[in-house]
Short mmCIF file of C-alpha atoms and ligand atoms in Angstrom, two decimals:
data_model
loop_
_atom_site.label_atom_id
_atom_site.label_comp_id
_atom_site.label_asym_id
_atom_site.label_seq_id
_atom_site.Cartn_x
_atom_site.Cartn_y
_atom_site.Cartn_z
CA MET A 1 63.09 96.29 71.39
CA SER A 2 63.78 99.56 73.02
CA SER A 3 60.99 101.92 73.98
CA ASP A 4 60.73 104.94 76.24
CA LEU A 5 59.74 102.57 79.03
CA SER A 6 62.72 100.25 78.73
CA PRO A 7 65.31 100.86 81.44
CA VAL A 8 68.37 102.84 80.43
CA ILE A 9 71.40 100.70 81.08
CA GLY A 10 74.56 102.41 82.24
CA LYS A 11 78.07 101.39 81.44
CA VAL A 12 81.11 100.20 83.32
CA PHE A 13 84.57 101.56 82.57
CA LEU A 14 87.37 99.42 83.91
CA VAL A 15 90.19 101.93 84.28
CA GLY A 16 93.86 101.46 85.15
CA ALA A 17 94.88 104.03 87.74
CA GLY A 18 98.62 103.54 87.33
CA PRO A 19 101.10 102.54 90.03
CA GLY A 20 100.75 105.45 92.47
CA ASP A 21 101.76 108.85 91.09
CA PRO A 22 98.36 110.35 90.20
CA GLY A 23 99.90 111.89 87.08
CA LEU A 24 100.28 108.44 85.58
CA ILE A 25 96.61 107.84 84.82
CA THR A 26 95.86 108.02 81.09
CA VAL A 27 93.98 110.92 79.50
CA ARG A 28 91.17 108.49 78.67
CA GLY A 29 91.10 107.27 82.28
CA ALA A 30 90.73 110.85 83.51
CA GLU A 31 87.88 111.44 81.04
CA CYS A 32 86.06 108.40 82.38
CA LEU A 33 86.45 109.62 85.96
CA ALA A 34 85.05 113.02 84.99
CA GLN A 35 81.89 111.33 83.68
CA ALA A 36 81.39 108.80 86.47
CA ASP A 37 78.37 108.69 88.78
CA LEU A 38 80.10 106.09 90.92
CA VAL A 39 83.75 105.12 91.33
CA LEU A 40 84.63 101.78 92.93
CA TYR A 41 88.36 101.97 93.57
CA ASP A 42 90.66 99.30 94.88
CA GLY A 43 93.07 99.44 97.79
CA LEU A 44 96.09 100.29 95.62
CA VAL A 45 94.59 103.38 94.00
CA ASN A 46 96.00 106.73 95.08
CA PRO A 47 93.01 108.61 96.60
CA LEU A 48 94.34 111.86 95.08
CA LEU A 49 92.92 110.58 91.78
CA LEU A 50 89.43 110.88 93.21
CA ARG A 51 89.68 114.64 92.75
CA LEU A 52 89.10 113.93 89.06
CA THR A 53 85.52 112.83 89.69
CA LYS A 54 82.33 114.31 91.05
CA GLY A 55 80.80 110.85 91.46
CA LEU A 56 80.38 108.92 94.68
CA CYS A 57 83.62 107.09 95.57
CA VAL A 58 83.67 103.75 97.37
CA ARG A 59 86.84 101.91 98.32
CA THR A 60 87.01 98.17 97.91
CA ALA A 61 89.96 96.24 99.26
CA ARG A 62 90.29 92.50 99.21
CA VAL A 63 93.25 92.47 101.58
CA ARG A 64 93.05 94.03 105.01
CA ARG A 65 95.31 97.01 105.17
CA ASP A 66 94.93 99.70 107.83
CA ASP A 67 91.23 99.90 108.58
CA ALA A 68 89.96 99.44 105.04
CA LEU A 69 86.90 97.37 104.49
CA ILE A 70 87.36 93.99 102.92
CA VAL A 71 85.00 93.42 100.04
CA ALA A 72 84.71 90.03 98.37
CA GLN A 73 85.30 89.88 94.61
CA ALA A 74 81.80 88.48 94.01
CA GLU A 75 80.35 91.43 95.86
CA ILE A 76 82.34 93.88 93.69
CA ASN A 77 81.14 92.17 90.52
CA ALA A 78 77.53 92.23 91.74
CA ARG A 79 77.75 95.93 92.60
CA LEU A 80 79.21 96.80 89.17
CA ILE A 81 76.31 94.98 87.53
CA SER A 82 73.52 96.37 89.68
CA GLU A 83 74.76 99.98 89.45
CA ALA A 84 74.99 99.77 85.66
CA GLN A 85 71.53 98.20 85.54
CA ALA A 86 70.27 101.19 87.50
CA GLY A 87 71.51 103.37 84.64
CA ARG A 88 74.71 104.66 86.24
CA THR A 89 78.06 105.33 84.67
CA VAL A 90 80.44 103.34 86.83
CA VAL A 91 84.22 103.51 86.89
CA ARG A 92 85.97 100.51 88.34
CA LEU A 93 89.35 102.06 89.12
CA LYS A 94 92.15 99.57 89.61
CA GLY A 95 95.78 99.99 90.65
CA GLY A 96 98.28 99.70 87.78
CA ASP A 97 96.84 98.01 84.71
CA PRO A 98 93.46 96.26 85.04
CA TYR A 99 94.58 93.04 83.36
CA ILE A 100 97.98 92.60 84.99
CA PHE A 101 97.34 90.49 88.11
CA GLY A 102 94.38 92.70 88.85
CA ARG A 103 91.44 90.33 88.39
CA GLY A 104 90.18 92.81 85.81
CA GLY A 105 89.57 89.94 83.42
CA GLU A 106 87.23 88.27 85.92
CA GLU A 107 85.26 91.47 86.41
CA VAL A 108 84.84 91.92 82.68
CA VAL A 109 83.64 88.34 82.24
CA ALA A 110 81.00 88.96 84.92
CA LEU A 111 79.87 92.10 83.05
CA TYR A 112 79.83 90.24 79.75
CA GLU A 113 77.70 87.47 81.22
CA ALA A 114 75.26 89.99 82.68
CA GLY A 115 75.00 91.84 79.37
CA ILE A 116 76.43 95.10 80.74
CA PRO A 117 78.22 97.37 78.26
CA PHE A 118 81.84 98.01 79.21
CA GLU A 119 85.10 99.60 78.11
CA VAL A 120 88.57 98.89 79.42
CA VAL A 121 91.27 101.55 79.75
CA PRO A 122 94.88 100.37 80.19
CA GLY A 123 97.09 101.69 82.96
CA VAL A 124 100.79 101.90 83.74
CA THR A 125 101.49 98.65 85.53
CA ALA A 126 103.57 98.62 88.73
CA ALA A 127 106.57 97.06 87.00
CA THR A 128 106.93 99.77 84.37
CA GLY A 129 106.15 102.41 87.00
CA ALA A 130 108.98 101.01 89.11
CA GLY A 131 111.19 100.73 86.04
CA GLU A 132 111.06 104.41 85.22
CA TYR A 133 110.71 105.85 88.75
CA ALA A 134 113.31 103.65 90.42
CA GLY A 135 115.67 103.34 87.46
CA PHE A 136 115.46 99.83 85.99
CA SER A 137 115.67 99.46 82.23
CA PHE A 138 114.31 95.91 82.09
CA THR A 139 115.23 95.27 78.47
CA HIS A 140 118.29 97.46 78.12
CA ARG A 141 119.75 96.38 74.80
CA GLU A 142 123.10 95.18 76.09
CA ILE A 143 121.90 93.24 79.11
CA SER A 144 118.49 91.72 78.58
CA SER A 145 116.34 90.69 75.66
CA SER A 146 113.13 90.00 77.56
CA VAL A 147 111.19 90.67 80.72
CA ALA A 148 108.72 88.47 82.57
CA PHE A 149 106.04 89.56 85.01
CA VAL A 150 105.54 86.75 87.50
CA THR A 151 103.21 86.35 90.46
CA GLY A 152 105.01 85.62 93.69
CA HIS A 153 101.75 84.89 95.41
CA GLU A 154 101.15 81.31 94.42
CA ASP A 155 99.15 79.19 96.77
CA PRO A 156 101.76 76.69 97.98
CA ASN A 157 99.05 74.10 98.65
CA ARG A 158 98.00 74.01 95.02
CA GLU A 159 100.38 71.57 93.39
CA GLU A 160 99.42 72.52 89.84
CA SER A 161 99.92 76.26 90.34
CA ARG A 162 103.49 76.05 91.62
CA LEU A 163 105.86 78.24 89.70
CA ASN A 164 108.22 76.50 87.32
CA TYR A 165 111.45 77.72 88.94
CA ARG A 166 113.61 75.83 86.49
CA ALA A 167 112.09 77.75 83.58
CA LEU A 168 112.34 81.02 85.51
CA ALA A 169 116.00 80.40 86.43
CA ALA A 170 116.80 79.83 82.75
CA PHE A 171 114.78 82.84 81.56
CA PRO A 172 116.94 85.03 79.28
CA GLY A 173 116.06 88.41 80.79
CA THR A 174 114.70 90.35 83.74
CA LEU A 175 112.21 88.78 86.17
CA VAL A 176 109.72 91.01 87.97
CA PHE A 177 107.74 89.37 90.77
CA TYR A 178 104.45 90.92 91.83
CA MET A 179 102.96 90.15 95.26
CA GLY A 180 106.14 88.41 96.35
CA LEU A 181 107.51 90.28 99.35
CA SER A 182 106.16 87.89 101.98
CA ARG A 183 107.68 84.96 100.10
CA ILE A 184 110.95 86.58 99.03
CA LYS A 185 113.09 84.05 100.88
CA GLU A 186 111.47 81.13 99.13
CA ILE A 187 111.59 82.83 95.70
CA CYS A 188 115.30 83.65 95.95
CA GLU A 189 116.16 80.21 97.30
CA GLN A 190 114.15 78.32 94.72
CA LEU A 191 115.73 80.24 91.86
CA GLN A 192 119.17 79.32 93.15
CA VAL A 193 118.21 75.69 93.63
CA ALA A 194 117.03 75.74 90.01
CA GLY A 195 120.44 76.97 88.87
CA MET A 196 120.43 80.77 88.93
CA PRO A 197 123.75 82.04 90.35
CA GLY A 198 123.50 83.59 93.83
CA ASN A 199 125.35 86.72 92.71
CA VAL A 200 122.67 87.79 90.21
CA PRO A 201 121.64 91.35 91.14
CA ALA A 202 118.20 91.66 92.73
CA ALA A 203 116.16 94.46 94.31
CA VAL A 204 112.91 95.14 96.09
CA VAL A 205 110.95 98.27 95.15
CA CYS A 206 108.23 99.37 97.52
CA HIS A 207 105.61 102.03 96.75
CA ALA A 208 107.01 102.64 93.27
CA SER A 209 106.30 106.15 91.91
CA LEU A 210 105.06 107.38 95.32
CA PRO A 211 106.90 109.72 97.69
CA SER A 212 107.31 106.71 99.99
CA GLN A 213 109.18 104.78 97.27
CA LYS A 214 111.99 102.69 98.69
CA VAL A 215 114.51 100.43 96.97
CA VAL A 216 116.66 97.77 98.58
CA GLU A 217 119.41 96.36 96.38
CA GLY A 218 121.35 93.15 96.79
CA THR A 219 121.77 89.80 95.10
CA LEU A 220 119.69 86.65 95.04
CA GLU A 221 121.75 85.50 97.99
CA THR A 222 121.67 88.65 100.11
CA LEU A 223 118.31 90.26 99.32
CA PRO A 224 116.03 88.29 101.71
CA ALA A 225 118.16 89.17 104.74
CA LEU A 226 118.57 92.79 103.61
CA THR A 227 114.83 93.28 103.23
CA ALA A 228 114.04 91.56 106.53
CA ILE A 229 115.78 94.30 108.51
CA GLN A 230 114.16 97.18 106.62
CA HIS A 231 110.52 96.82 107.73
CA LEU A 232 109.32 97.24 104.15
CA ARG A 233 105.62 97.71 103.57
CA PRO A 234 103.63 96.44 100.59
CA PRO A 235 102.94 96.96 97.77
CA SER A 236 106.31 95.95 96.44
CA LEU A 237 107.98 94.20 93.55
CA ILE A 238 111.07 92.02 93.35
CA VAL A 239 113.29 92.76 90.34
CA ILE A 240 115.90 90.17 89.40
CA GLY A 241 118.51 90.67 86.71
CA GLU A 242 121.50 92.68 85.50
CA CYS A 243 119.41 95.85 85.08
CA VAL A 244 119.53 96.32 88.88
CA ARG A 245 123.22 97.24 88.56
CA HIS A 246 122.52 100.30 86.40
CA ARG A 247 120.11 101.98 88.75
CA ALA A 248 122.54 104.66 89.91
CA GLN A 249 122.61 106.17 86.41
CA LEU A 250 118.90 105.87 85.71
CA SER A 251 117.32 107.04 88.93
CA TRP A 252 115.83 110.56 89.05
CA PHE A 253 112.66 110.42 91.12
CA GLU A 254 114.41 110.03 94.45
CA LYS A 255 116.47 113.13 93.62
CA LEU A 256 113.46 115.47 93.34
CA PRO A 257 113.63 118.37 95.84
CA LEU A 258 110.76 117.26 98.12
CA PHE A 259 111.10 113.50 97.58
CA GLY A 260 109.58 111.61 100.49
CA VAL A 261 108.30 114.71 102.28
CA SER A 262 104.64 114.81 103.34
CA ILE A 263 103.02 118.22 103.55
CA GLY A 264 99.60 119.10 104.96
CA VAL A 265 97.79 121.58 102.72
CA THR A 266 95.40 123.69 104.79
CA ARG A 267 93.88 125.65 101.91
CA PRO A 268 90.20 125.22 101.09
CA GLU A 269 89.90 122.09 98.99
CA ASP A 270 88.89 123.84 95.78
CA GLN A 271 92.03 125.97 95.91
CA ALA A 272 94.36 123.17 96.90
CA GLU A 273 94.62 121.63 93.44
CA ASP A 274 97.61 123.65 92.19
CA VAL A 275 99.51 123.24 95.42
CA ALA A 276 98.85 119.50 95.60
CA GLN A 277 99.96 119.16 92.01
CA GLN A 278 103.15 121.06 92.64
CA ILE A 279 104.02 119.01 95.74
CA VAL A 280 103.57 115.81 93.72
CA ARG A 281 105.77 117.17 90.93
CA MET A 282 108.48 117.98 93.50
CA GLY A 283 108.36 114.35 94.72
CA GLY A 284 106.39 115.04 97.90
CA GLU A 285 103.08 113.84 99.30
CA PRO A 286 100.29 116.41 99.62
CA VAL A 287 97.87 115.70 102.45
CA LEU A 288 94.70 117.73 101.99
CA MET A 289 93.42 119.11 105.27
CA PRO A 290 91.32 122.21 104.59
CA MET A 291 90.73 124.43 107.62
CA ILE A 292 88.11 126.54 105.93
CA GLN A 293 85.27 125.45 103.72
CA VAL A 294 84.21 127.78 101.02
CA GLY A 295 80.55 127.96 100.16
CA PRO A 296 78.07 130.11 98.26
CA VAL A 297 76.33 133.08 99.85
CA ASN A 298 72.64 132.79 100.77
CA ARG A 299 69.74 133.83 98.54
CA PRO A 300 69.07 137.37 99.77
CA GLN A 301 72.80 138.07 99.42
CA GLN A 302 72.72 136.76 95.86
CA THR A 303 70.01 139.26 94.97
CA GLU A 304 72.08 142.02 96.53
CA ILE A 305 75.15 140.92 94.57
CA ALA A 306 73.20 141.01 91.30
CA ARG A 307 72.00 144.55 92.15
CA VAL A 308 75.57 145.78 92.76
CA LEU A 309 76.87 144.07 89.63
CA ARG A 310 74.32 145.89 87.48
CA GLN A 311 75.82 149.14 88.73
CA LEU A 312 79.42 148.07 88.32
CA GLN A 313 80.17 150.98 85.98
CA ARG A 314 79.99 153.27 89.02
CA PHE A 315 83.26 151.90 90.33
CA GLN A 316 86.65 153.16 89.24
CA TRP A 317 88.58 150.42 91.02
CA LEU A 318 87.82 146.75 91.64
CA VAL A 319 90.00 144.98 94.18
CA PHE A 320 90.34 141.16 94.34
CA THR A 321 92.06 139.50 97.29
CA SER A 322 91.57 135.79 96.61
CA VAL A 323 91.41 133.29 93.78
CA ASN A 324 88.02 132.24 95.01
CA GLY A 325 86.76 135.82 95.05
CA VAL A 326 87.62 136.08 91.35
CA ALA A 327 85.91 132.81 90.46
CA GLU A 328 82.77 133.63 92.45
CA PHE A 329 82.62 137.19 91.09
CA PHE A 330 82.54 135.92 87.53
CA ARG A 331 80.03 133.23 88.42
CA HIS A 332 77.69 135.88 89.84
CA LEU A 333 78.31 138.06 86.78
CA HIS A 334 77.32 135.16 84.57
CA ASP A 335 74.23 134.38 86.71
CA ALA A 336 73.15 138.02 86.42
CA LYS A 337 73.43 137.65 82.61
CA LEU A 338 76.23 140.22 82.49
CA ASP A 339 79.75 139.92 81.12
CA THR A 340 83.22 141.46 81.28
CA ARG A 341 82.11 144.61 79.43
CA CYS A 342 80.84 145.80 82.83
CA LEU A 343 84.45 146.05 83.92
CA ALA A 344 85.48 148.29 81.04
CA ASN A 345 85.64 151.49 83.11
CA ALA A 346 87.40 150.05 86.12
CA GLN A 347 91.02 149.67 87.06
CA ILE A 348 91.68 146.24 88.60
CA ALA A 349 93.92 145.26 91.52
CA ALA A 350 94.91 141.74 92.61
CA ILE A 351 96.57 140.88 95.92
CA GLY A 352 99.07 138.39 94.48
CA PRO A 353 100.13 136.30 91.50
CA SER A 354 97.55 133.50 91.96
CA THR A 355 94.67 135.96 92.09
CA ALA A 356 96.14 137.80 89.09
CA GLU A 357 96.43 134.55 87.19
CA ARG A 358 92.81 133.68 87.89
CA LEU A 359 91.77 137.12 86.59
CA ARG A 360 93.79 136.52 83.43
CA SER A 361 91.92 133.27 82.91
CA PHE A 362 88.79 135.44 82.57
CA GLY A 363 90.54 137.75 80.11
CA ILE A 364 91.34 140.50 82.62
CA ASN A 365 94.92 141.64 83.08
CA PRO A 366 95.14 143.37 86.49
CA ASP A 367 96.56 146.90 86.60
CA VAL A 368 98.07 146.49 90.04
CA VAL A 369 99.74 143.57 91.84
CA PRO A 370 101.72 144.69 94.91
CA ALA A 371 105.37 143.76 95.48
CA GLU A 372 104.45 141.84 98.63
CA TYR A 373 101.35 139.71 98.59
CA ASN A 374 99.42 140.94 101.61
CA ALA A 375 96.65 143.42 102.36
CA GLU A 376 98.98 146.08 103.80
CA SER A 377 101.17 146.09 100.74
CA LEU A 378 98.13 146.17 98.45
CA ALA A 379 96.67 149.10 100.40
CA ARG A 380 99.97 150.99 100.26
CA THR A 381 100.24 150.44 96.51
CA LEU A 382 96.69 151.65 96.00
CA ALA A 383 96.94 154.56 98.46
CA THR A 384 98.40 156.98 95.91
CA LYS A 385 95.85 156.05 93.25
CA VAL A 386 92.44 155.93 94.88
CA HIS A 387 91.93 159.32 96.54
CA GLY A 388 88.40 160.48 95.74
CA LYS A 389 87.81 157.36 93.65
CA THR A 390 85.08 154.74 94.00
CA VAL A 391 86.57 151.40 95.06
CA LEU A 392 84.78 148.04 95.28
CA TRP A 393 86.44 145.27 97.27
CA VAL A 394 85.29 141.83 96.11
CA ARG A 395 85.69 139.61 99.15
CA ALA A 396 84.82 136.62 101.34
CA SER A 397 82.43 136.84 104.27
CA ARG A 398 85.41 136.89 106.62
CA GLY A 399 88.68 138.69 106.38
CA ARG A 400 90.83 141.39 107.87
CA ASP A 401 89.75 145.06 107.82
CA VAL A 402 93.09 146.43 106.56
CA LEU A 403 91.85 147.51 103.12
CA PRO A 404 88.73 149.42 104.23
CA ARG A 405 90.67 151.11 107.02
CA MET A 406 93.71 152.16 105.03
CA LEU A 407 91.88 153.10 101.84
CA THR A 408 89.17 155.12 103.59
CA ASP A 409 91.98 156.93 105.40
CA VAL A 410 93.44 158.06 102.08
CA GLY A 411 90.06 159.32 100.90
CA ALA A 412 88.74 156.47 98.78
CA LEU A 413 84.96 156.02 98.45
CA PHE A 414 85.07 152.46 99.62
CA ALA A 415 82.44 149.74 99.18
CA GLN A 416 82.54 145.96 99.68
CA LEU A 417 80.85 143.04 97.99
CA VAL A 418 80.81 139.65 99.72
CA VAL A 419 80.71 137.03 96.96
CA TYR A 420 81.35 133.85 98.97
CA GLU A 421 81.20 132.49 102.50
CA ASN A 422 84.04 131.14 104.61
CA ARG A 423 83.12 128.53 107.18
CA ASP A 424 85.39 126.82 109.66
CA VAL A 425 85.91 123.08 109.42
CA ASP A 426 84.85 121.49 112.75
CA THR A 427 87.25 118.57 113.09
CA LEU A 428 90.46 117.17 111.69
CA CYS A 429 89.80 114.16 109.51
CA PRO A 430 90.72 110.91 111.37
CA GLU A 431 93.58 110.05 109.00
CA VAL A 432 95.24 113.42 109.52
CA ALA A 433 94.68 113.29 113.30
CA SER A 434 96.32 109.89 113.57
CA ARG A 435 99.27 110.94 111.41
CA LEU A 436 99.78 114.02 113.57
CA LYS A 437 99.76 111.88 116.69
CA ALA A 438 102.14 109.33 115.20
CA GLY A 439 104.43 112.01 113.76
CA THR A 440 104.11 110.61 110.24
CA LEU A 441 103.18 113.92 108.66
CA ASP A 442 106.40 115.88 108.10
CA TRP A 443 105.10 119.39 107.53
CA ILE A 444 102.00 121.56 107.61
CA GLY A 445 101.77 124.75 105.59
CA LEU A 446 99.73 127.54 107.16
CA SER A 447 98.72 130.17 104.65
CA SER A 448 96.86 132.80 106.70
CA PRO A 449 96.54 133.93 110.32
CA SER A 450 92.96 132.62 110.54
CA ILE A 451 94.06 129.23 109.19
CA ALA A 452 96.85 129.13 111.80
CA ARG A 453 94.43 129.87 114.63
CA ARG A 454 91.90 127.38 113.34
CA PHE A 455 94.53 124.66 113.04
CA ALA A 456 95.62 125.18 116.66
CA GLN A 457 91.99 124.91 117.80
CA LEU A 458 91.42 121.72 115.83
CA LEU A 459 94.55 120.19 117.38
CA LYS A 460 93.09 120.75 120.81
CA THR A 461 89.80 119.14 119.78
CA ALA A 462 91.84 116.13 118.65
CA THR A 463 93.60 116.16 122.07
CA ILE A 464 96.98 117.07 120.63
CA ALA A 465 98.82 119.81 122.51
CA PRO A 466 100.13 122.37 119.97
CA ALA A 467 103.45 122.54 121.83
CA GLU A 468 103.96 118.78 121.48
CA LEU A 469 103.31 118.59 117.78
CA LEU A 470 105.90 116.43 115.99
CA THR A 471 104.94 117.83 112.59
CA ARG A 472 106.87 120.95 111.58
CA ILE A 473 105.07 124.15 110.70
CA ALA A 474 105.82 126.31 107.66
CA THR A 475 104.02 129.65 107.38
CA ILE A 476 103.34 131.98 104.49
CA SER A 477 104.24 135.28 106.18
CA PRO A 478 105.34 137.00 109.40
CA LEU A 479 101.70 137.76 110.27
CA THR A 480 100.77 134.10 109.97
CA SER A 481 103.83 133.12 112.03
CA ALA A 482 102.74 135.55 114.74
CA ALA A 483 99.22 134.10 114.79
CA ALA A 484 100.64 130.56 114.93
CA ARG A 485 102.95 131.42 117.84
CA GLU A 486 100.15 133.16 119.74
CA SER A 487 98.19 129.91 119.40
CA GLY A 488 101.01 127.93 120.99
CA LEU A 489 102.52 126.51 117.79
CA THR A 490 106.24 126.45 117.00
CA VAL A 491 107.09 127.81 113.57
CA ALA A 492 109.98 126.01 111.88
CA VAL A 493 110.21 128.02 108.65
CA GLU A 494 108.57 131.03 107.05
CA ALA A 495 108.17 131.77 103.34
CA THR A 496 110.21 134.68 101.96
CA VAL A 497 107.64 135.16 99.20
CA ALA A 498 104.08 135.08 100.57
CA THR A 499 102.65 132.37 98.31
CA TRP A 500 102.23 128.61 98.64
CA ASN A 501 105.17 128.27 96.33
CA GLY A 502 107.12 130.30 98.88
CA ILE A 503 106.07 127.85 101.61
CA LEU A 504 107.34 124.92 99.53
CA GLN A 505 110.63 126.69 98.84
CA ALA A 506 111.08 127.35 102.55
CA ILE A 507 110.50 123.65 103.29
CA GLU A 508 112.98 122.71 100.59
CA ARG A 509 115.62 125.09 101.97
CA SER A 510 115.19 123.63 105.44
CA LYS A 511 116.46 120.30 104.11
CA TYR A 512 119.86 121.88 103.78
CA SER A 513 119.93 123.53 107.18
CA PRO A 514 119.32 121.69 110.43
CA PRO A 515 115.93 122.58 111.98
CA SER A 516 116.43 125.40 114.47
CA GLN A 517 113.35 124.42 116.43
CA LYS A 518 111.18 121.38 116.31
N1 SAH B 1 97.10 95.54 88.42
C1 SAH B 1 98.25 95.93 89.21
C2 SAH B 1 98.79 94.77 90.03
C3 SAH B 1 97.83 94.24 91.05
S1 SAH B 1 98.50 92.95 92.02
C4 SAH B 1 99.32 96.49 88.28
O1 SAH B 1 99.21 96.40 87.07
O2 SAH B 1 100.30 97.05 88.80
C5 SAH B 1 99.16 93.85 93.38
C6 SAH B 1 100.66 93.84 93.33
O3 SAH B 1 101.13 94.85 92.44
C7 SAH B 1 101.32 94.20 94.64
O4 SAH B 1 101.39 93.08 95.50
C8 SAH B 1 102.69 94.62 94.18
O5 SAH B 1 103.48 93.52 93.87
C9 SAH B 1 102.37 95.33 92.88
N2 SAH B 1 102.28 96.79 93.03
C10 SAH B 1 101.21 97.56 92.83
N3 SAH B 1 101.52 98.86 92.99
C11 SAH B 1 102.82 98.90 93.31
C12 SAH B 1 103.74 99.94 93.59
N4 SAH B 1 103.38 101.22 93.58
N5 SAH B 1 105.01 99.62 93.88
C13 SAH B 1 105.42 98.34 93.89
N6 SAH B 1 104.60 97.32 93.62
C14 SAH B 1 103.32 97.58 93.34
#
């Protein structure tokens, strides 16, 4: 019987994360992540998905890869149970689909036996991810009437679990082996011994649906030797059947403009979402490495902000120079129990398209967006309009003094309102530092002079000499390039339009022209 004193039991959601591309999680899976207090994710899950949750995230890996912790299955089951018993909403996030070779079934049985409520959300399994992203139509009408998902990771010492190669060799369709790369030689040999012709097309797909996706094509006979010389890294699948031949027509992912390119995004994390998303959609790998943390202002400042907001009608112009400034401004407006009617008398200026877009999301269409997206251009555009007018600049705690200088010069009655704080990040995260040292991060985008300077400082703290950096630098504007060069960095490309989109376009263009400097 339930009473107010009985403990509230939580719930476990077993969610399929998909094969790698974070866009391949289901809508239901994303909803579960948004509600989670705790996310236990396995080694195959793309960490970019963790942006969908505010809960605590803990990685569990049963196989040692890099420096990940190995957690025994029994321990995972016990944690799922105890967290739910403590009343938490837990998401168990698993690569691909939870029930396809994922031990999801075992986890659910443990929950069932412990009386824990659960739901299970399907995911795109690695095979279908590889099918679409690498170009294999497993059951293409003219070539195959069935497909089998097979584990290649059978314990050879367990007589009874040996694969029935004779049945597999006679299978009338495509075979997809999971977990088989380390035993590829044996798999291909055994299929031939069991009667499958050696010239049957076969391929290995590594990291399907990720920017690091790689496909090696051959035949049953040639594939083991071909893969041996390629230094392929798991996870990977072996695809065997006629469908391998048609890949040239079906492949699209590897043709995306930034396919395989990794790009460090130095923006504050809460503004990096759009950029990360766009890099993924262009086939690249975003690596989040914020140089500046954005935080709220302190209490006395909040009181001051509320005081200014109540007098907003005094201002004839409001100037916004960052996406964050817009978001924080409206948050403070809301906290002060005010709304957009306060802005009715003011003309509004935005420094660039992203800031303008954020304003539009609050129902405000800016009157001015300069042709070039920097403070000088904004000041020049406003110069003819603000003489003798009251102007309020909504800003971060740190920034350049171009606007106050230039607008006071033209006779504006200039005031400023700091709505959020910028703080420097102290260190590079270890993963980024090691990739910079190893040269496995292709690019870094620097989107302001202060970010460029900060990045150079952090390199030195990580004992990397800016001049020896293997990663190429793309900057947002000439000013940022100048700051980067002054800090000892070499700039490889510069955006022609001063937005993150411009940075990505510059990187894309550089693919077609040899790097002038490295
Ligand atoms: N539940 C997962 C499979 C877990 S078993 C799913 O439905 O996909 C782990 C195996 O999945 C790996 O050894 C590999 O064979 C395969 N795998 C997972 N992600 C992969 C990917 N992105 N590309 C290729 N194979 C992958």
